Tab-separated table of C-alpha atoms and ligand atoms in Angstrom:
chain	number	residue	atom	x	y	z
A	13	UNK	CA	-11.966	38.136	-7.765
A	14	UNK	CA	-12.860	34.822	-6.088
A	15	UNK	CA	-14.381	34.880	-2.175
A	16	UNK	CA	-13.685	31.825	-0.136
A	17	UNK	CA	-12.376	30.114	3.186
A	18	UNK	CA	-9.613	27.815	4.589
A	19	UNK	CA	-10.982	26.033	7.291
A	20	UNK	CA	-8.872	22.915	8.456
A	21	UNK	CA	-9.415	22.458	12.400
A	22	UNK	CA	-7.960	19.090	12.712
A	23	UNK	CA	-4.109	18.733	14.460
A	24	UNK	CA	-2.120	16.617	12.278
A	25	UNK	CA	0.199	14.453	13.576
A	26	UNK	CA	2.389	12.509	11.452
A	27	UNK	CA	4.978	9.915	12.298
A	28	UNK	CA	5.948	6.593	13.930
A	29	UNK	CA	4.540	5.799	17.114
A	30	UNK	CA	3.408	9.484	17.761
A	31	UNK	CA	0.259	8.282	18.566
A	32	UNK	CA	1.617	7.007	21.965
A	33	UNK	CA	4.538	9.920	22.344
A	34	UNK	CA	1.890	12.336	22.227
A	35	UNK	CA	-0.878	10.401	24.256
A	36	UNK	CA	-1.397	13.726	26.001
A	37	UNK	CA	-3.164	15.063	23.475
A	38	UNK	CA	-5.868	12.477	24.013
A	39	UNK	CA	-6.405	12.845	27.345
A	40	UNK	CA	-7.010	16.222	26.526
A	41	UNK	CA	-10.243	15.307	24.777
A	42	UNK	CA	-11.921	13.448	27.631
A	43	UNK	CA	-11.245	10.680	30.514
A	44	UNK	CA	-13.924	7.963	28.669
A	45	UNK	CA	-13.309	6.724	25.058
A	46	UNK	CA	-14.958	4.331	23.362
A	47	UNK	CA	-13.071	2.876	20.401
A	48	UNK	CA	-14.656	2.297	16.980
A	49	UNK	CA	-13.420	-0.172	14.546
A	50	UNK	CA	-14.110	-2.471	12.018
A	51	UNK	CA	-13.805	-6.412	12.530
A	52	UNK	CA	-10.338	-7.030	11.801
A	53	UNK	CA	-7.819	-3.685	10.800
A	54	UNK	CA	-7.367	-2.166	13.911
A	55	UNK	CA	-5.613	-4.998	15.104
A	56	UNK	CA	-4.079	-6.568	12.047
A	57	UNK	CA	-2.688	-2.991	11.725
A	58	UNK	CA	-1.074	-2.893	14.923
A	59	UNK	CA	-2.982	0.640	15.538
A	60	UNK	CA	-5.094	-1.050	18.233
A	61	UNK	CA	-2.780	-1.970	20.532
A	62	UNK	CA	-0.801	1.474	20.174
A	63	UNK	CA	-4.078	3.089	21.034
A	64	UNK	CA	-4.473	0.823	23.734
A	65	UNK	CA	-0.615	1.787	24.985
A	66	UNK	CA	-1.644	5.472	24.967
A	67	UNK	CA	-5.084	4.807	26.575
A	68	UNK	CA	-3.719	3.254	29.473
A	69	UNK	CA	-0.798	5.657	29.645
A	70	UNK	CA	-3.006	8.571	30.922
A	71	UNK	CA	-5.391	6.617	33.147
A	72	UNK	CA	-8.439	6.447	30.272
A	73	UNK	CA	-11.266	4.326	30.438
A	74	UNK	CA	-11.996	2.915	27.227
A	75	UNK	CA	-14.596	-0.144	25.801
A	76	UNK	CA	-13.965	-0.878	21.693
A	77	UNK	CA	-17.327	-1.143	19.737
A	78	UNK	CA	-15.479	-3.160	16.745
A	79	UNK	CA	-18.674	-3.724	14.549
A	80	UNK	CA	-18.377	-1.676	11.775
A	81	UNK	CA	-18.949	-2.879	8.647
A	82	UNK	CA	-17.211	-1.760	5.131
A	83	UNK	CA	-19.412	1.072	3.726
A	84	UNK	CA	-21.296	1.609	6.783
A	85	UNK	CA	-24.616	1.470	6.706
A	86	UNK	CA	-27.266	3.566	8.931
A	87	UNK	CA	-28.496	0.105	10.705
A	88	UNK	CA	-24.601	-0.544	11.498
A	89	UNK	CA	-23.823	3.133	12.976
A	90	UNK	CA	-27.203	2.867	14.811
A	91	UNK	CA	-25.816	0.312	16.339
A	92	UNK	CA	-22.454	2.100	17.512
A	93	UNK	CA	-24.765	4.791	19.018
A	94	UNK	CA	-26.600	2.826	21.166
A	95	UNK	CA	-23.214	1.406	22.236
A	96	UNK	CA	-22.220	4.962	22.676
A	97	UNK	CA	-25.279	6.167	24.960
A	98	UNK	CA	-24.710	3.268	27.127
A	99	UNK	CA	-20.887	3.666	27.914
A	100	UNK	CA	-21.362	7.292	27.857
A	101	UNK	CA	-18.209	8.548	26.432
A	102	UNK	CA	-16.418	11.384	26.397
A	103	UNK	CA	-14.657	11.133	23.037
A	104	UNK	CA	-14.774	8.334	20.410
A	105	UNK	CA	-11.063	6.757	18.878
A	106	UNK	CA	-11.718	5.868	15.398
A	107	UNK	CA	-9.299	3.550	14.130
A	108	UNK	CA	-9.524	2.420	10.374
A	109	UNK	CA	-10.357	2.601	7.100
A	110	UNK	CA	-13.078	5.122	5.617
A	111	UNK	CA	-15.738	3.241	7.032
A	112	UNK	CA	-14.678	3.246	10.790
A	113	UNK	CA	-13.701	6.795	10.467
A	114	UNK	CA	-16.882	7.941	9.480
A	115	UNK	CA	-18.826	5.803	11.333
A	116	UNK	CA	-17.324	7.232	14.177
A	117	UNK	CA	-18.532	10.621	12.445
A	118	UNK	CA	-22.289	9.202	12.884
A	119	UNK	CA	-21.669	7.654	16.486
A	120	UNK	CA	-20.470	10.966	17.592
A	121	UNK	CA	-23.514	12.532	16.983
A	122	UNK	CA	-25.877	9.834	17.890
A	123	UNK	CA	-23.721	9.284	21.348
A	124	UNK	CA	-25.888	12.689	22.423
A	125	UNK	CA	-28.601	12.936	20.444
A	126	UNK	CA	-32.029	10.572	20.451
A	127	UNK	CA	-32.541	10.749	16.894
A	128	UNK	CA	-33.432	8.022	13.953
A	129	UNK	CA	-29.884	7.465	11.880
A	130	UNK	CA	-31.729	8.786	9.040
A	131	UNK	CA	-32.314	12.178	10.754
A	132	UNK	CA	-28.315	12.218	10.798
A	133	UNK	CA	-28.607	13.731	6.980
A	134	UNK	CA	-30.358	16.578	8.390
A	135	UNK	CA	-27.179	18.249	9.596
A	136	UNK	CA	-28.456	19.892	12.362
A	137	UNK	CA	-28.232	18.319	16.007
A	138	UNK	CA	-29.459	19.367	19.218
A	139	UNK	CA	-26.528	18.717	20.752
A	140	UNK	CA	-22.840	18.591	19.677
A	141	UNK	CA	-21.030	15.827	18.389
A	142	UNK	CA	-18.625	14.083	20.919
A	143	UNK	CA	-14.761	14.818	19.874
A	144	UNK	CA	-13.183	12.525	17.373
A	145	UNK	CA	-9.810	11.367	17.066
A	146	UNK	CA	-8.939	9.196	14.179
A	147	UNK	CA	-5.749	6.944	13.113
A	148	UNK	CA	-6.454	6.045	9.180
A	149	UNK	CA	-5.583	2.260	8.310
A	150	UNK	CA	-5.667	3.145	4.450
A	151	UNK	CA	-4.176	5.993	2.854
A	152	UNK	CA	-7.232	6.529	0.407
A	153	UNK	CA	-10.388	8.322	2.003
A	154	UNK	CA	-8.372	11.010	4.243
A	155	UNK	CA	-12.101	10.889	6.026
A	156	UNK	CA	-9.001	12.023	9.365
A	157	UNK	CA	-9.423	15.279	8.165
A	158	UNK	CA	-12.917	15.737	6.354
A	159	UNK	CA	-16.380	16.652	7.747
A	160	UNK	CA	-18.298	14.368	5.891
A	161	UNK	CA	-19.609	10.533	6.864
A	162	UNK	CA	-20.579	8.526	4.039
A	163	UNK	CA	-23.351	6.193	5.148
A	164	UNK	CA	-25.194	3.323	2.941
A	165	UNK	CA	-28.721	4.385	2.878
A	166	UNK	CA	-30.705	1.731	2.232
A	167	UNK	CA	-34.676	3.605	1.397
A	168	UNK	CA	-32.303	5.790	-1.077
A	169	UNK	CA	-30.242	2.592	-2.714
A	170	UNK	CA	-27.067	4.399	-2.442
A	171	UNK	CA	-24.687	6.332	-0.349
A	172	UNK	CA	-25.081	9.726	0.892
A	173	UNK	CA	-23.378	11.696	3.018
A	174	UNK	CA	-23.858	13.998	6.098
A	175	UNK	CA	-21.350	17.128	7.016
A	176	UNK	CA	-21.342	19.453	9.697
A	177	UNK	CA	-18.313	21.060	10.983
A	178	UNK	CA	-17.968	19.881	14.233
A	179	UNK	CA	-17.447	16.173	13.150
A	180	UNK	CA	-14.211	17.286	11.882
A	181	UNK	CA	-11.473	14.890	13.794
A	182	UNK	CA	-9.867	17.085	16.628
A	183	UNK	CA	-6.908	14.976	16.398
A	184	UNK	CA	-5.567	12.875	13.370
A	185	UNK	CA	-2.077	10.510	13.605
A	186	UNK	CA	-0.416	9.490	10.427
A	187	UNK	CA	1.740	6.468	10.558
A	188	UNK	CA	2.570	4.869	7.611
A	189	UNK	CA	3.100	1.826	10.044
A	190	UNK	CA	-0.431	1.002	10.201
A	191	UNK	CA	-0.908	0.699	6.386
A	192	UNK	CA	2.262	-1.589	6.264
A	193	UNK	CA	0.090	-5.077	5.750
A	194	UNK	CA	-2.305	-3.258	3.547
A	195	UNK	CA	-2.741	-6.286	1.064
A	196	UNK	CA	-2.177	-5.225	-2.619
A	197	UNK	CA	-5.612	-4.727	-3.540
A	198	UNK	CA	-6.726	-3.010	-0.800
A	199	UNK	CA	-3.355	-0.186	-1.103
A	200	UNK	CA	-4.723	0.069	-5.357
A	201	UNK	CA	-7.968	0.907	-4.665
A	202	UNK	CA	-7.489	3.175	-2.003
A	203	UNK	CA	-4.432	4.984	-3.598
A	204	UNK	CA	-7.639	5.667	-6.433
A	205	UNK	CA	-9.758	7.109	-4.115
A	206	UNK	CA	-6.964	9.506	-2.634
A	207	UNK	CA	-5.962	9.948	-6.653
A	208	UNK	CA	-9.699	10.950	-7.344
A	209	UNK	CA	-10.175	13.250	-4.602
A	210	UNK	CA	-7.159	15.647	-5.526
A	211	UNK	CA	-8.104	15.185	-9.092
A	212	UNK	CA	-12.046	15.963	-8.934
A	213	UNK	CA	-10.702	18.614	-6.467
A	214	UNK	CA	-8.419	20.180	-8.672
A	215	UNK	CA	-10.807	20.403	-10.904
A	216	UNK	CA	-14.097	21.288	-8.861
A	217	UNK	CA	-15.896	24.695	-10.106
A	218	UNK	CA	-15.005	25.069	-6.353
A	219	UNK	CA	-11.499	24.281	-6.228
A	220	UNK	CA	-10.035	27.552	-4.949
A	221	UNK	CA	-6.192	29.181	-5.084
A	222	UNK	CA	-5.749	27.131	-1.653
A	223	UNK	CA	-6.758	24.017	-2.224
A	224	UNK	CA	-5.018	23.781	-5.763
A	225	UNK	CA	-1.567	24.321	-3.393
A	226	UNK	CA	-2.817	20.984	-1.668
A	227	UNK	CA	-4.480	19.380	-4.519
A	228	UNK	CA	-0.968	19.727	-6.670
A	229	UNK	CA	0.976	18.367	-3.903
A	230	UNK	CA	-1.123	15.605	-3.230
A	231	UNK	CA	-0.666	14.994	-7.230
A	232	UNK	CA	2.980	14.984	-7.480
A	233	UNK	CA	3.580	12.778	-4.034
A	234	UNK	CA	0.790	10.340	-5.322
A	235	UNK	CA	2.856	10.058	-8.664
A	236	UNK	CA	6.096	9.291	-6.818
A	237	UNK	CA	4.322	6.099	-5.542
A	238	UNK	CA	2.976	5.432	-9.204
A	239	UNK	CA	5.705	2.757	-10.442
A	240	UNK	CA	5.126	0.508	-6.583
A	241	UNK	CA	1.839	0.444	-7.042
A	242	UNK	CA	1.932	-0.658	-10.442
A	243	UNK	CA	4.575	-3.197	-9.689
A	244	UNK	CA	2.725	-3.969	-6.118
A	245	UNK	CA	5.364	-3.673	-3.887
A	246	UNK	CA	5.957	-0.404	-1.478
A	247	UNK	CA	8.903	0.675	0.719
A	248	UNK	CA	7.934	2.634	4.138
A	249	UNK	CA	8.941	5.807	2.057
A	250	UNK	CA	5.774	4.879	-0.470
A	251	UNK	CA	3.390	3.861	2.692
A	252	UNK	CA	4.103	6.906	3.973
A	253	UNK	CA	4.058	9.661	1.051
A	254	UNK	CA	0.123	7.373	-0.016
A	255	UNK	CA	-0.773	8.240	3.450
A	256	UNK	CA	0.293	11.829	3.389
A	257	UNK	CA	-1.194	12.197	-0.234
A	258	UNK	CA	-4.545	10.632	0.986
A	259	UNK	CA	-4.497	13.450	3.580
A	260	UNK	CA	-3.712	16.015	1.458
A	261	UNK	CA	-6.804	14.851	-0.811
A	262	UNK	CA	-8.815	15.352	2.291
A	263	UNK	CA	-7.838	18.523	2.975
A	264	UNK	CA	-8.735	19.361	-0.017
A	265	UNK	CA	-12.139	17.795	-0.975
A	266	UNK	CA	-12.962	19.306	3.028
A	267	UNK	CA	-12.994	22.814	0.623
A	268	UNK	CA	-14.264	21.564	-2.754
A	269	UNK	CA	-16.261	18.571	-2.177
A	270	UNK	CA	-15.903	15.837	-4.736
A	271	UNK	CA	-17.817	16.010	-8.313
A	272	UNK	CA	-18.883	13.192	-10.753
A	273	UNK	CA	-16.751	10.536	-10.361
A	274	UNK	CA	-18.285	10.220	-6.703
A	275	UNK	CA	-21.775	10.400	-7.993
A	276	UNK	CA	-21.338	7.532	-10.230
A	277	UNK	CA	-19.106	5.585	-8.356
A	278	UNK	CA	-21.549	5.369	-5.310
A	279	UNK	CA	-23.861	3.521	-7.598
A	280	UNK	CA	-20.753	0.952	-8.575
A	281	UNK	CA	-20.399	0.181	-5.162
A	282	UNK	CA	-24.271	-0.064	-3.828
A	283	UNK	CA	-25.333	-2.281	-6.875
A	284	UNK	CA	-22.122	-4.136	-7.617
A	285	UNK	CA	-20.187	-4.146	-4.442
A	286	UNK	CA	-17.228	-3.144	-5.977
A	287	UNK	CA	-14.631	-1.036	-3.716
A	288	UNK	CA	-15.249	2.540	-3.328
A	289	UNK	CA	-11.510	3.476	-4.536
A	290	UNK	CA	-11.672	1.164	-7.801
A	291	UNK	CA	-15.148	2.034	-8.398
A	292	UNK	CA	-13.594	5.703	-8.657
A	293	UNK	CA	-10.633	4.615	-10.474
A	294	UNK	CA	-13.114	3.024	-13.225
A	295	UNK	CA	-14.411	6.711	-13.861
A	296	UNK	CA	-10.834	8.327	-13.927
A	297	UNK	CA	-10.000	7.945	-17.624
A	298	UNK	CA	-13.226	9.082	-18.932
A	299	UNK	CA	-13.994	11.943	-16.308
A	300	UNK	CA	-10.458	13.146	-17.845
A	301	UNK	CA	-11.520	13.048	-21.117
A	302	UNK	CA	-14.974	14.998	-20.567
A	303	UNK	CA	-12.681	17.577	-18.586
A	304	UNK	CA	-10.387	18.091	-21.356
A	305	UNK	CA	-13.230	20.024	-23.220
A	306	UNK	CA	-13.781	22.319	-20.518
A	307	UNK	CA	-10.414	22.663	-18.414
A	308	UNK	CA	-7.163	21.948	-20.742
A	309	UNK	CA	-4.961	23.448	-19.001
A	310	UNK	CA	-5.858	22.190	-15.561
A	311	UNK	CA	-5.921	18.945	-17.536
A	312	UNK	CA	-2.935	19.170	-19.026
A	313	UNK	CA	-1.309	20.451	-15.449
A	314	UNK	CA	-2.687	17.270	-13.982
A	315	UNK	CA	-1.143	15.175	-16.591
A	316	UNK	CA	2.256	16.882	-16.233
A	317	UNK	CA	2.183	16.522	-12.330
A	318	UNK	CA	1.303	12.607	-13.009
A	319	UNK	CA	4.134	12.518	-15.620
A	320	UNK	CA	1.593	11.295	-18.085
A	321	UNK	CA	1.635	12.404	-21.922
A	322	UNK	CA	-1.538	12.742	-22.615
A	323	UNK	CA	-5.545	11.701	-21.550
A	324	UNK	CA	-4.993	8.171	-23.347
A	325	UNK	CA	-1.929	7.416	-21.215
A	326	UNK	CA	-3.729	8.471	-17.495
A	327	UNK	CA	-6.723	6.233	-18.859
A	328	UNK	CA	-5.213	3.235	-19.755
A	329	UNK	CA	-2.836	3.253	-16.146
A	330	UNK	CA	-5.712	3.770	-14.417
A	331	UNK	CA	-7.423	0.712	-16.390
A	332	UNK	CA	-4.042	-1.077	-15.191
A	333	UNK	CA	-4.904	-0.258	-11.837
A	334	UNK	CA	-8.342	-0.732	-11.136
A	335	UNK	CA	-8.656	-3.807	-13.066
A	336	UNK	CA	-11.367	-4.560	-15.331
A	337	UNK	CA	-14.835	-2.538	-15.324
A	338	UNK	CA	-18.668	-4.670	-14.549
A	339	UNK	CA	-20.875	-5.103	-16.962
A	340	UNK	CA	-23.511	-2.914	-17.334
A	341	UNK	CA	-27.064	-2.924	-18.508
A	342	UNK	CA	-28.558	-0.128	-20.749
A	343	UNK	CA	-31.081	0.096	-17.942
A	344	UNK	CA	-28.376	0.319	-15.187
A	345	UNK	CA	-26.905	3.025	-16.983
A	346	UNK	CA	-29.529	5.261	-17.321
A	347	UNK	CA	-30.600	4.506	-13.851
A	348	UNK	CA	-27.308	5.034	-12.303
A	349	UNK	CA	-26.848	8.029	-14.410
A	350	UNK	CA	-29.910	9.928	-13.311
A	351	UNK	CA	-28.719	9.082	-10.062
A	352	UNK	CA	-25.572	10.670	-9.876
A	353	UNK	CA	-27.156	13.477	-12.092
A	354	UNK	CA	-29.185	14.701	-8.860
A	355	UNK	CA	-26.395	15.161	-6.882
A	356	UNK	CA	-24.697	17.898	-5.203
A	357	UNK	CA	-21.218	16.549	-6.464
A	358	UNK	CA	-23.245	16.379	-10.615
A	359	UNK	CA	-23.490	20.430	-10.074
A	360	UNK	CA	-19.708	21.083	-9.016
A	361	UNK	CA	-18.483	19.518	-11.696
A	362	UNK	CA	-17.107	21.243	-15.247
A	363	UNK	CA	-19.293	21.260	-17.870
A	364	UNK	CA	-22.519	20.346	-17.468
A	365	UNK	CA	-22.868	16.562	-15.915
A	366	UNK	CA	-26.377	16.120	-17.705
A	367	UNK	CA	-27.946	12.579	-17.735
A	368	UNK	CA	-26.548	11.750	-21.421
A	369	UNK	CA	-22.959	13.040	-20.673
A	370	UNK	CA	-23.023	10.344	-17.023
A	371	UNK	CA	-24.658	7.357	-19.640
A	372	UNK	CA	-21.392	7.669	-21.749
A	373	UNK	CA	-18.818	7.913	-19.030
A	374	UNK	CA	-20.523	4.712	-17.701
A	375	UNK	CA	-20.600	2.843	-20.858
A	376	UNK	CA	-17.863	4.426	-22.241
A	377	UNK	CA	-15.358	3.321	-19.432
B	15	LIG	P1	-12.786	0.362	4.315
B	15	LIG	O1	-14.174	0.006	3.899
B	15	LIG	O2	-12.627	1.150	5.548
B	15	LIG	O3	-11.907	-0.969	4.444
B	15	LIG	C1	-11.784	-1.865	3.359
B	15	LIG	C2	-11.154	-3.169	3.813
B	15	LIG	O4	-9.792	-2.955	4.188
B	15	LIG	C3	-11.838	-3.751	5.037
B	15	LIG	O5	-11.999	-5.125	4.839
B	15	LIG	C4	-10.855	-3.474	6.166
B	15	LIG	O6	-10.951	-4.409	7.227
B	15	LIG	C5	-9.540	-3.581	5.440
B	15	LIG	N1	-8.424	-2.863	6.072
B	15	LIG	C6	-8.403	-1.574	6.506
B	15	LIG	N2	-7.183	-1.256	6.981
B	15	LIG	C7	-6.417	-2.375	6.881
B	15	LIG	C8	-5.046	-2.664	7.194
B	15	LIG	N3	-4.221	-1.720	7.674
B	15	LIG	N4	-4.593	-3.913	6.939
B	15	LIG	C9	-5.396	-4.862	6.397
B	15	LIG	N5	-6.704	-4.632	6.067
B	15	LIG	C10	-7.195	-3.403	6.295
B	15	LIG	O7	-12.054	1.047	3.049
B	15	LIG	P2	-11.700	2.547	2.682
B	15	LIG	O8	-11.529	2.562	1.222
B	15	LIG	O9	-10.623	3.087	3.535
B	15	LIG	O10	-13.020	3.372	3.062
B	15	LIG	C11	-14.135	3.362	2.209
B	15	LIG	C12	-15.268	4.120	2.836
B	15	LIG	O11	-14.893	5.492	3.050
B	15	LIG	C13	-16.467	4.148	1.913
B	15	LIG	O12	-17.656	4.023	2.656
B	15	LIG	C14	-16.359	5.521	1.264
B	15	LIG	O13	-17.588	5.998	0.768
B	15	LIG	C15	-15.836	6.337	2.416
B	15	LIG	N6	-15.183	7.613	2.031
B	15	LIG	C16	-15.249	8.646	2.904
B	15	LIG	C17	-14.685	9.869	2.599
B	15	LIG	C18	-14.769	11.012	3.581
B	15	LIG	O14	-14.358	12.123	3.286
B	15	LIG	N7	-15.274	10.798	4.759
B	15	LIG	C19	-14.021	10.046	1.370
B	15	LIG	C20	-13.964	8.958	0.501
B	15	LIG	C21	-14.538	7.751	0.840
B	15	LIG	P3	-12.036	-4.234	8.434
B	15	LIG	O15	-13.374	-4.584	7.869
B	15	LIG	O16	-11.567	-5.172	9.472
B	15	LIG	O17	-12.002	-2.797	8.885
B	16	LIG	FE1	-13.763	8.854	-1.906
């Protein structure tokens, strides 16, 4: 019989405008904030100025550190803590897209701690992180209700991340409204990253009886949304079930962590600067494939929930949707293979994720 845990401490809030209904809740967590964004979505999104509504509404102090960068890097969330220790907040407001939310992650912990950002992958503070409550921009990472921060680490060449419970969000508000100007682009390749984290959960030697409940429904609400973002349009109904999907993938990589496509995709994105979603996405077909040998029928249940045939069918939409794949060296391969091969995320995988079996789902995809 399998042992294991549920833990999932974050409130969930979902719908319009609750963020300033239930600006109680906020207060709640402290009478300082200091708001963490990245240069442009929090306002474009309209989620800044709700946040500012429901700030204001209950008499808290707030100052915006709006510097983060995409893929945060150590330097970048260095720089967020030392805004941090001089405002002296009580609780930080991410508002954004993966990389706000989990630089807010790493500024929560440096706000009360006088460490090096490269000490953050210790995961073990002196003192607690400040409380976090996040409003997600992109219905992809569903970093709202994860422990992890993924930070660019430059000495490593890649991204790693930290975890520790207590950088869990308190507090995460879904509205569909903020994703509404997502451009095109930006909704594909984060509807792959919310598709790869319910998949590689699903099918995670640590997926467990309770996150399959959240990984399937994740699945079959990500494939109602599968003809819009094909054809690149989206009602509110497909903003919203994206959103609720990329939560639901949170949820459940928060139990199972993620597996290979991660591993390799982190490489993607370091060397080639490609998004983190489509760099996933490139993986999909192949990672599949390899799963196929080990898995069928958790394969063939993913494929069913998708409404997909067969292997060939998944790969070639999700070809469609992450558009076409870089081109790789022999060397890159092998490097970026023994890469990912090291990983944490290699060993949870099916199957074993040796070097050879990471060179052909690189060169293969
Ligand atoms: P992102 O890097 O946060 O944002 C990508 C781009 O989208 C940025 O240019 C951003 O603008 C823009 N954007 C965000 N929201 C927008 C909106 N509503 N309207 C218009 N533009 C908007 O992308 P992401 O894919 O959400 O996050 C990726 C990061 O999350 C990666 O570092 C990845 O490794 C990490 N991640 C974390 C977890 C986890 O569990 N914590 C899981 C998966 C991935 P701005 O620059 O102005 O913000
Ligand atoms: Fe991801």
């Amino acid at each position: 019989m399998q042992s294991y845990s549920f833990f999932m401490p974050t409130r969930v809030i979902h719908g319009e405008r609750e963020l300033v209904n239930q600006a109680g809740l906020l207060k709640q967590l402290g009478n300082r904030c200091l708001l963490v964004t990245g240069r442009t979505s929090a306002r474009v999104s309209g989620a800044l100025d709700d946040a500012v509504e429901a700030l204001t509404s209950q008499g808290i102090d707030y100052e915006l550190f709006d510097q983060v960068e995409n893929n945060p890097s150590l330097e970048n969330v260095d720089a967020g803590g030392e805004a941090a220790r001089r405002y002296k907040p009580d609780f930080i407001l991410g508002i954004g897209g993966g990389s706000p939310l989990d630089a807010s992650k790493a500024i929560a912990v440096l706000a009360v701690n006088d460490m090096e950002p490269e000490e953050l992958y210790r995961n073990e503070f002196a003192n607690q992180p400040l409380p976090i409550a996040a409003i997600p921009t992109t219905a992809g990472t569903g970093s709202e209700v994860t422990p992890y921060s993924v930070l660019t680490d430059p000495a490593a060449e890649t991204k790693r991340s930290f975890s520790v419970p207590e950088v869990f969000p308190k507090i995460a508000f879904l509205d569909w409204r903020y994703t509404a100007k997502l451009p095109v682009t930006i909704t594909r390749d984060t509807a792959l990253d919310a598709l790869s984290h319910l998949v590689e959960g699903y099918l995670s030697r640590r997926a467990t009886g309770t996150s399959d409940i959240f990984a399937q429904q994740g699945i079959e609400l990500w494939a109602e949304c599968l003809k819009s973002l094909q054809e690149g349009a989206f009602a509110p109904e497909d903003r919203d079930r994206l959103l609720v999907a990329s939560a639901l993938g949170g949820i459940t990589i928060a139990h199972t962590g993620t597996t290979l496509v991660h591993a390799l995709g982190y490489s993607l994105t370091y060397y080639h600067d490609l998004p983190h979603g489509r760099a996933n996405g490139l993986l999909m077909g192949e990672y599949l494939r390899y799963n196929a040998e080990y898995v069928p029928q958790r394969v063939a249940n993913v494929l069913a929930w998708l409404g997909f045939e067969d292997v060939e069918e998944f790969a070639q939409v999700m070809g469609e949707l992450a558009g076409p794949m870089v081109e790789l060296s022999s060397e890159q391969i092998k490097d970026y293979a023994a890469k990912a091969a090291a990983t944490r995320n290699a060993a949870y995988s099916q199957g074993e994720a040796t070097e050879e079996v990471l060179q052909r789902m690189l060169g293969d995809a």
